[in-house]
Short mmCIF file of C-alpha atoms in Angstrom, two decimals:
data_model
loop_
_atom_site.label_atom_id
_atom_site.label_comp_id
_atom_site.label_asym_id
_atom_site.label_seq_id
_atom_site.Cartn_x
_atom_site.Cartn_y
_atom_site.Cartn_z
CA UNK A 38 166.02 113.50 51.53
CA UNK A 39 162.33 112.45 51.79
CA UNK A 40 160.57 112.10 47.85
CA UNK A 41 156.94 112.92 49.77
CA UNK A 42 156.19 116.22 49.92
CA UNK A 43 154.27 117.97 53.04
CA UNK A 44 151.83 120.89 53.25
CA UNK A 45 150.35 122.31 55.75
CA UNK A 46 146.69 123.04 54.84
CA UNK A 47 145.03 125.84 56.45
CA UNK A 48 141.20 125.76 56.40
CA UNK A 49 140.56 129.19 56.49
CA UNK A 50 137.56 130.92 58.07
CA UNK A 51 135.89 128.12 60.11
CA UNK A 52 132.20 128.96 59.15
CA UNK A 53 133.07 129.11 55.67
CA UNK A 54 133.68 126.08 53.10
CA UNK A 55 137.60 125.54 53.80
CA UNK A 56 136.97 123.00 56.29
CA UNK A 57 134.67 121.07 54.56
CA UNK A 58 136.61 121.43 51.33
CA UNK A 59 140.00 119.74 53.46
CA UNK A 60 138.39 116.82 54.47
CA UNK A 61 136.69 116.23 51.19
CA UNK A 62 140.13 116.27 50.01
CA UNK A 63 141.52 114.39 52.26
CA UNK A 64 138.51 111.59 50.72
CA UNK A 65 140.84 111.31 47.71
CA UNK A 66 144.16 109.61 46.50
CA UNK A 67 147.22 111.77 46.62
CA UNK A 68 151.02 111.52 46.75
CA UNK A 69 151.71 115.08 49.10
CA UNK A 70 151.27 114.48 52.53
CA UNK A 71 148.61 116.87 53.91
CA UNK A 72 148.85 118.39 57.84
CA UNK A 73 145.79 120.29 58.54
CA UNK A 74 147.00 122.90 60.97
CA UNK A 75 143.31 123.87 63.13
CA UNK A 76 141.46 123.14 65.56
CA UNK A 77 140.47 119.54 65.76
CA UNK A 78 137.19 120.06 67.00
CA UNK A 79 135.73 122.09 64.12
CA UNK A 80 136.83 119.30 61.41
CA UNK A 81 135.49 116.68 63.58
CA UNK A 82 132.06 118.45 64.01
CA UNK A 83 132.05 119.16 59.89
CA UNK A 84 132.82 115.42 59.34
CA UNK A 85 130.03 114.60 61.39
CA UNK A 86 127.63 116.89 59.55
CA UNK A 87 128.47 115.82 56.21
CA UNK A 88 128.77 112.33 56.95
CA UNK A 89 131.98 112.10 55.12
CA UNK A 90 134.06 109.65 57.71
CA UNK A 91 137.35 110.75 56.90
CA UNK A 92 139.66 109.65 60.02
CA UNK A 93 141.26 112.52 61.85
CA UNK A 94 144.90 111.91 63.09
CA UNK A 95 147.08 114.19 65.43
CA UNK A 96 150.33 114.80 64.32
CA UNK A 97 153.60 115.33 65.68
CA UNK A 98 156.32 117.25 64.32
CA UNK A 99 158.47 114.66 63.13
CA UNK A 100 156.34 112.25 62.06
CA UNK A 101 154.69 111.22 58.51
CA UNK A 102 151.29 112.80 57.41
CA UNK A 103 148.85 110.83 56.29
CA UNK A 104 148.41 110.22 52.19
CA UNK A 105 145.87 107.42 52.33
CA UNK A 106 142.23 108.12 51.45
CA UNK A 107 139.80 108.78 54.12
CA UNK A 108 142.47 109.87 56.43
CA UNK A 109 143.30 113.73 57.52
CA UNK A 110 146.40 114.04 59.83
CA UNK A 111 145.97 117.38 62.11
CA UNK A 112 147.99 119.43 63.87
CA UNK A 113 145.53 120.74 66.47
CA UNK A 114 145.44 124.48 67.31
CA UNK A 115 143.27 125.96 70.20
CA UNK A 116 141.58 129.01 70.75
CA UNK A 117 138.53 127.82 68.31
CA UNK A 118 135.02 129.88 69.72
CA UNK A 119 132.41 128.12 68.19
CA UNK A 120 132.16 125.91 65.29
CA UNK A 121 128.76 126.86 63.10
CA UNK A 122 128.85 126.62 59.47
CA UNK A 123 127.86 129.79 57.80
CA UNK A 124 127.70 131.92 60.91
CA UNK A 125 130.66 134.24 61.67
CA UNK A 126 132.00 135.04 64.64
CA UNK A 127 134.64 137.65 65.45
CA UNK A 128 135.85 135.69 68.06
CA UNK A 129 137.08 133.15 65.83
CA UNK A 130 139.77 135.89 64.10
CA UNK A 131 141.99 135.15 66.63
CA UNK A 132 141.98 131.87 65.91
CA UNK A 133 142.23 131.90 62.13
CA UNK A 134 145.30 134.26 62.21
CA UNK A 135 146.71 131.47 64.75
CA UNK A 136 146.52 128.68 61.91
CA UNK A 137 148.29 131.28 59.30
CA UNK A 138 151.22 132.03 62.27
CA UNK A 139 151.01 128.02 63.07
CA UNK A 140 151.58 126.94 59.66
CA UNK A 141 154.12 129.72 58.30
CA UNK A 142 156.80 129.29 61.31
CA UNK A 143 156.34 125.31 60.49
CA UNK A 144 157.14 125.80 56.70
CA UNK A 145 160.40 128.40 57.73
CA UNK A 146 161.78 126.33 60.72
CA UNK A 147 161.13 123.30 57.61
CA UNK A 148 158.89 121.16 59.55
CA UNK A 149 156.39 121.61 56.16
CA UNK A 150 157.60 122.26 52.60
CA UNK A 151 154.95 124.49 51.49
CA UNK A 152 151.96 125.52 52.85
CA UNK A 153 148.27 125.84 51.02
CA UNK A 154 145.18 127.68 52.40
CA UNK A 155 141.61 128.02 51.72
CA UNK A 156 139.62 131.11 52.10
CA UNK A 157 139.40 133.76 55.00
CA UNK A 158 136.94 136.19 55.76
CA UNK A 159 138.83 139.74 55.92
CA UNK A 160 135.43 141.75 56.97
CA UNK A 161 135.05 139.45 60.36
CA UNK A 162 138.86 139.92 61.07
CA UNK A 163 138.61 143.10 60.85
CA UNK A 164 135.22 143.56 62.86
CA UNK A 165 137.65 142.02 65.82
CA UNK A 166 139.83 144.78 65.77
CA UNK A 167 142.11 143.12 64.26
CA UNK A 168 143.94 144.96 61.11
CA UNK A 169 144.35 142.24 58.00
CA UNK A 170 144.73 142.85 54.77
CA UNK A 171 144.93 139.65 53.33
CA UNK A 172 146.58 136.00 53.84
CA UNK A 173 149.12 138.00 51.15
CA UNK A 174 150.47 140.86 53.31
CA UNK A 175 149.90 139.17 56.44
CA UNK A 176 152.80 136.05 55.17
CA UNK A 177 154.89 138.81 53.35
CA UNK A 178 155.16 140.63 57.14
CA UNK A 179 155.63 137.34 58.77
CA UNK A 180 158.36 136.11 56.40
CA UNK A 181 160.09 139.70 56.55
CA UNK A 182 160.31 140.46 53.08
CA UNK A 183 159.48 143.68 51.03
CA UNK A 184 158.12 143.10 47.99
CA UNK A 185 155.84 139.56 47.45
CA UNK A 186 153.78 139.44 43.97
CA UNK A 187 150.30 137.83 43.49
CA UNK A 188 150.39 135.04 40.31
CA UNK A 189 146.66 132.92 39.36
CA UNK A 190 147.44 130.01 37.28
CA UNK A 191 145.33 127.46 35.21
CA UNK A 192 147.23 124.70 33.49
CA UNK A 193 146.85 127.14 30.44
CA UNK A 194 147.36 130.86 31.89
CA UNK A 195 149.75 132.40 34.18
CA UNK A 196 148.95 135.91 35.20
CA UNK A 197 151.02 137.98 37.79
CA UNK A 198 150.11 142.09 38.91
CA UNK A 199 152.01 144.71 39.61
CA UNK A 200 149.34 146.07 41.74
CA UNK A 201 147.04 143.84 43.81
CA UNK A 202 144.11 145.44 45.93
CA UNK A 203 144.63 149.32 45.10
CA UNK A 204 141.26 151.88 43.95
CA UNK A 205 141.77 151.82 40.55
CA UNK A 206 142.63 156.01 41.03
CA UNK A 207 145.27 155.27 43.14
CA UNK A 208 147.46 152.20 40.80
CA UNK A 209 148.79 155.27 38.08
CA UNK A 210 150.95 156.69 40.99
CA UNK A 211 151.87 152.70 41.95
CA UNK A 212 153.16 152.18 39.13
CA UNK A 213 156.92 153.00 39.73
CA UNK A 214 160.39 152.36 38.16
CA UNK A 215 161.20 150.90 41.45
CA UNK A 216 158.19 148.97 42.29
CA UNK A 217 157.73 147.72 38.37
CA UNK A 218 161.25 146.04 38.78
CA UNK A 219 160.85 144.17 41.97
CA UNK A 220 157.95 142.43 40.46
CA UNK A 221 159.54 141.20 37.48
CA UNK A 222 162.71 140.39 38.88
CA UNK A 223 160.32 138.35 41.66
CA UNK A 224 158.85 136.67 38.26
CA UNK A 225 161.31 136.14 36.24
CA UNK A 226 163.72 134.38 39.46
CA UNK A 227 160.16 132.63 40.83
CA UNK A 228 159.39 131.15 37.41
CA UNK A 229 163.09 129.37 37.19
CA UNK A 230 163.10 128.29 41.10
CA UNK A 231 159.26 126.95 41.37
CA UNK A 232 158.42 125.79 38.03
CA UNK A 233 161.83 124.94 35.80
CA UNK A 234 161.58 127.45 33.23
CA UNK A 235 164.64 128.00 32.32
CA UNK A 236 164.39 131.10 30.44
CA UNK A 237 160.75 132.83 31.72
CA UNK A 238 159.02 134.65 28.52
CA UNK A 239 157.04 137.27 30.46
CA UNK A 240 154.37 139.73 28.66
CA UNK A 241 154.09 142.97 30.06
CA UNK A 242 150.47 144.58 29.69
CA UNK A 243 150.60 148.57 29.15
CA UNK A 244 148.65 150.55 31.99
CA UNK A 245 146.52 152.57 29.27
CA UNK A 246 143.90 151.74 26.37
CA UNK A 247 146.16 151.09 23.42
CA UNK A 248 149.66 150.77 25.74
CA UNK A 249 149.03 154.87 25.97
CA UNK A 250 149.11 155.10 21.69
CA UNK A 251 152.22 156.51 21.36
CA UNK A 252 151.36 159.06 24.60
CA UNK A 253 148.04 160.23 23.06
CA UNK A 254 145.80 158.06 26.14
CA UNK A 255 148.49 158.52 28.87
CA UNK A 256 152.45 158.93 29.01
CA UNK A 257 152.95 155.65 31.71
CA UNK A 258 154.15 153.28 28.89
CA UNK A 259 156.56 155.84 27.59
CA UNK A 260 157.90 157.42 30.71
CA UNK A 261 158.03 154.42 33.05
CA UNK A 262 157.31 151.36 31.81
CA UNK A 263 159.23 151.09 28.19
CA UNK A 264 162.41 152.03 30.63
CA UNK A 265 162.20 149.90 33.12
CA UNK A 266 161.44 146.75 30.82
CA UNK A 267 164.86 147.79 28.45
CA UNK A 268 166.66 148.49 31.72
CA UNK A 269 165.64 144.58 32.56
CA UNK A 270 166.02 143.30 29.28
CA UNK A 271 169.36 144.52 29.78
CA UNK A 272 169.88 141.80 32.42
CA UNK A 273 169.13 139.03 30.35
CA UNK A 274 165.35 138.84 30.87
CA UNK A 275 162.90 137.81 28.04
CA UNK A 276 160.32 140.71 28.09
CA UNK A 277 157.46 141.70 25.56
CA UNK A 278 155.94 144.97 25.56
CA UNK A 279 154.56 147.07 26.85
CA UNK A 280 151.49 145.74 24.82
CA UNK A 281 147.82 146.63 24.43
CA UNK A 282 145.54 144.45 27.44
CA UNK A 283 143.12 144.04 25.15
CA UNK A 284 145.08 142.03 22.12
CA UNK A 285 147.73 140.19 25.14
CA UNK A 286 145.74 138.00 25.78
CA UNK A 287 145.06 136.06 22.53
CA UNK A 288 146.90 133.33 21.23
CA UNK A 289 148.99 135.14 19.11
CA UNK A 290 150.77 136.25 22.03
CA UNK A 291 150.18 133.75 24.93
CA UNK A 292 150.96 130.66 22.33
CA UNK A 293 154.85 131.95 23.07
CA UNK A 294 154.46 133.28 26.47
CA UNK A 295 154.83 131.69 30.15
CA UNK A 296 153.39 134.37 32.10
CA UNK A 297 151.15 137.75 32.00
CA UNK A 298 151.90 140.52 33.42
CA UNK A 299 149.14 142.86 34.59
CA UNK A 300 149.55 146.25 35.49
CA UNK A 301 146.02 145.97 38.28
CA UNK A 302 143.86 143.25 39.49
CA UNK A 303 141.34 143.62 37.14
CA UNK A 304 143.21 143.95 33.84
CA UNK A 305 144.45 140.44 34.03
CA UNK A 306 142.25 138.44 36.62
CA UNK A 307 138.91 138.42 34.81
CA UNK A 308 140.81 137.12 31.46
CA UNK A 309 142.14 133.85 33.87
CA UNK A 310 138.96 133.66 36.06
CA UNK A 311 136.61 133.51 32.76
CA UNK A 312 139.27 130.87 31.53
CA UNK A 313 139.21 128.32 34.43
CA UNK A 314 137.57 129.70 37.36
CA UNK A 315 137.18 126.89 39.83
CA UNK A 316 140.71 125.29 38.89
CA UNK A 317 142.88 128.39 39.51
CA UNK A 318 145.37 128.76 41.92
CA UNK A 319 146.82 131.70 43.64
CA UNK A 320 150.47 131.62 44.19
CA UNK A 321 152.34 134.36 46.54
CA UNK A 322 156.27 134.74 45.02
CA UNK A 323 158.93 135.96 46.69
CA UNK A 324 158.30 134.17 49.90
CA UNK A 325 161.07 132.10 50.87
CA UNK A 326 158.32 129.30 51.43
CA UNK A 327 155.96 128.08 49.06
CA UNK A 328 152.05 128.87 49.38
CA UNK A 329 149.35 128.53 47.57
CA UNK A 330 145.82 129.11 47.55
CA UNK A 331 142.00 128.81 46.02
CA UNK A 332 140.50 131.38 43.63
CA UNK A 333 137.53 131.70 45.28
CA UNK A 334 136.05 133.40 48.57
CA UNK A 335 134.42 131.73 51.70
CA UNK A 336 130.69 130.95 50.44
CA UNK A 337 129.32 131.07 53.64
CA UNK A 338 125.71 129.91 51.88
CA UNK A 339 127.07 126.86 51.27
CA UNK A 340 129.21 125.96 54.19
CA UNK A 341 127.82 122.70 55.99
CA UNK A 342 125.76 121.81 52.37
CA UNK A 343 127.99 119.81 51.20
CA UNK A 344 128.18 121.19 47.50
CA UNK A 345 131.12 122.72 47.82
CA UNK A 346 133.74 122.40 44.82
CA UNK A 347 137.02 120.60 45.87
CA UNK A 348 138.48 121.73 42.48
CA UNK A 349 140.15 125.09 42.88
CA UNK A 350 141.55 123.39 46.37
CA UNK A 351 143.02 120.34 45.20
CA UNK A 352 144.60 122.25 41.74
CA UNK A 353 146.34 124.39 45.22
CA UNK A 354 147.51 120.98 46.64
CA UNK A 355 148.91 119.81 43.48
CA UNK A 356 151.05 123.20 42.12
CA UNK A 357 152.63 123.71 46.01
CA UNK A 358 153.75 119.75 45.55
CA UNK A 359 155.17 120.81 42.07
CA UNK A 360 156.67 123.95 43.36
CA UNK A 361 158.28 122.55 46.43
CA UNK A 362 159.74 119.62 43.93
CA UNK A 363 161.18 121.82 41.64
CA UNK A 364 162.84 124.16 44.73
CA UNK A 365 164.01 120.66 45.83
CA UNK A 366 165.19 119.47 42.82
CA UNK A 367 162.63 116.67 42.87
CA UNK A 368 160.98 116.58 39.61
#
């Protein structure tokens, strides 16, 4: 069994700053060996506008991928319409959706370990005619399975949701028996399998002001979620709560946590974003592959400036390697 790890790196919507940001990358030393899966043309004409030099390498199932500095192995994938930072053009969805397909077949038929992408554009993907949702549902329908939950980490906070992209009038009714124990059970066996805790201690955030005060500001903690975490507890699980949002996350409870539990996306993901936007990654569980991915969106005003931030992208590159060497056994 080979000790170097290899991602496929997907660069995301081509006008945007995910091409730019993988050969920037690429600049640096690393020990995972990166495979950009996309169209060879677009990286070369990015290279050549930001005068960055990096050496661009076809590669071959098979075969090493490049770790050295200033060198970018590429598995090239057609179907690329035109190439101009910070302009979108439908006819690139195709494409981009190609890349995702490209690099999540490679990482289940194990010709990649894990796979890491930057940023697409939903609006133009969906101005194609194409129906997306997000890199999130699109690899949970590819990979076949029925339940997937969205963690951001820093090196200091782990928050996971219950609920992802939902109205906020629509996540009381979401929040199920059924649908509150998939996620945890995803957590609590992720935790162990991609990061070697051995005994996850998860925090479960309450859905209302207070965690409902005793039913007085909603009856969610007492009638759903209070049951399902004793029913889970029950298995052997370390769960606390269902606690107030608004005292979780402080260090009297984090200090002896590894992971948050938020009931929506905006209960937990400002508290991590304010903490170390920039250097967060976000990690899909319950995939049978590992992928990971920036915290940030396509910033088409700076495509092609070069000022693009590496950080969030190369914090991606680095958790899928640990990931993949814990699932292997590696670390």
């Amino acid at each position: 069994m080979t000790t170097t790890v290899t991602l496929a790196l997907t660069p995301g919507e081509p006008a945007g700053i995910g091409p730019e940001l993988c050969l920037q990358l690429a600049a640096e030393q690393r020990s995972a060996g990166l495979v950009a899966v996309a169209s060879k043309p677009l990286l070369e004409a990015r290279n050549r506008l930001l005068g960055l030099g990096i050496t661009l390498q076809d590669w071959m199932p098979g075969t090493a991928a490049e770790t050295a500095p200033g060198k970018l192995s590429v598995y090239h994938v057609d179907g690329l319409a035109t190439t101009e930072a910070g302009k979108l053009d439908p006819a690139n969805s195709a494409y981009v959706l190609d890349t995702l397909t490209v690099a999540t077949r490679g990482c289940m038929e194990g010709l990649f370990d894990g796979m890491v992408t930057a940023p697409v554009h939903k609006g133009v993907i969906n101005d194609a005619g194409i129906e997306f949702s997000g890199h999130t549902e699109f690899l949970q329908a590819m990979c076949g399975v029925e339940r997937v939950v969205m963690m951001l980490a820093t090196d200091e906070l782990r928050v996971a949701l219950v609920t992802t992209h939902l109205p906020l009038s629509e996540v009381p009714r979401a929040i199920t028996p059924e649908r509150l124990t998939q996620v945890t059970r995803i957590l609590n066996q992720d935790l162990k399998r991609f990061f070697g805790v051995q005994q996850p201690r998860i925090l479960v955030a309450g859905l209302n002001p207070h965690a409902g005060e005793g039913g007085h500001l909603g009856r969610e903690e007492l009638d759903i979620i209070e049951p399902t975490l004793e029913s889970l507890r029950g298995e052997g699980m370390t769960l606390t709560g269902p606690l107030p949002a608004d005292t979780l996350f402080t260090p009297h409870w984090l200090d002896n946590a590894d992971v948050a539990l938020a009931m929506y996306h905006d209960q937990g993901l400002p508290v991590l974003k304010f903490q170390g936007f920039g250097r967060a990654v976000n990690i899909t569980l319950g995939l049978p592959i590992v992928r990971t991915s920036v915290d940030h969106g396509t910033a088409l005003d700076l495509a092609g400036t070069g000022r693009a931030d590496v950080g969030s992208l190369r914090q991606a590159v680095r958790v899928g390697e640990h990931m993949t060497r814990c699932q292997k056994g590696l670390n």
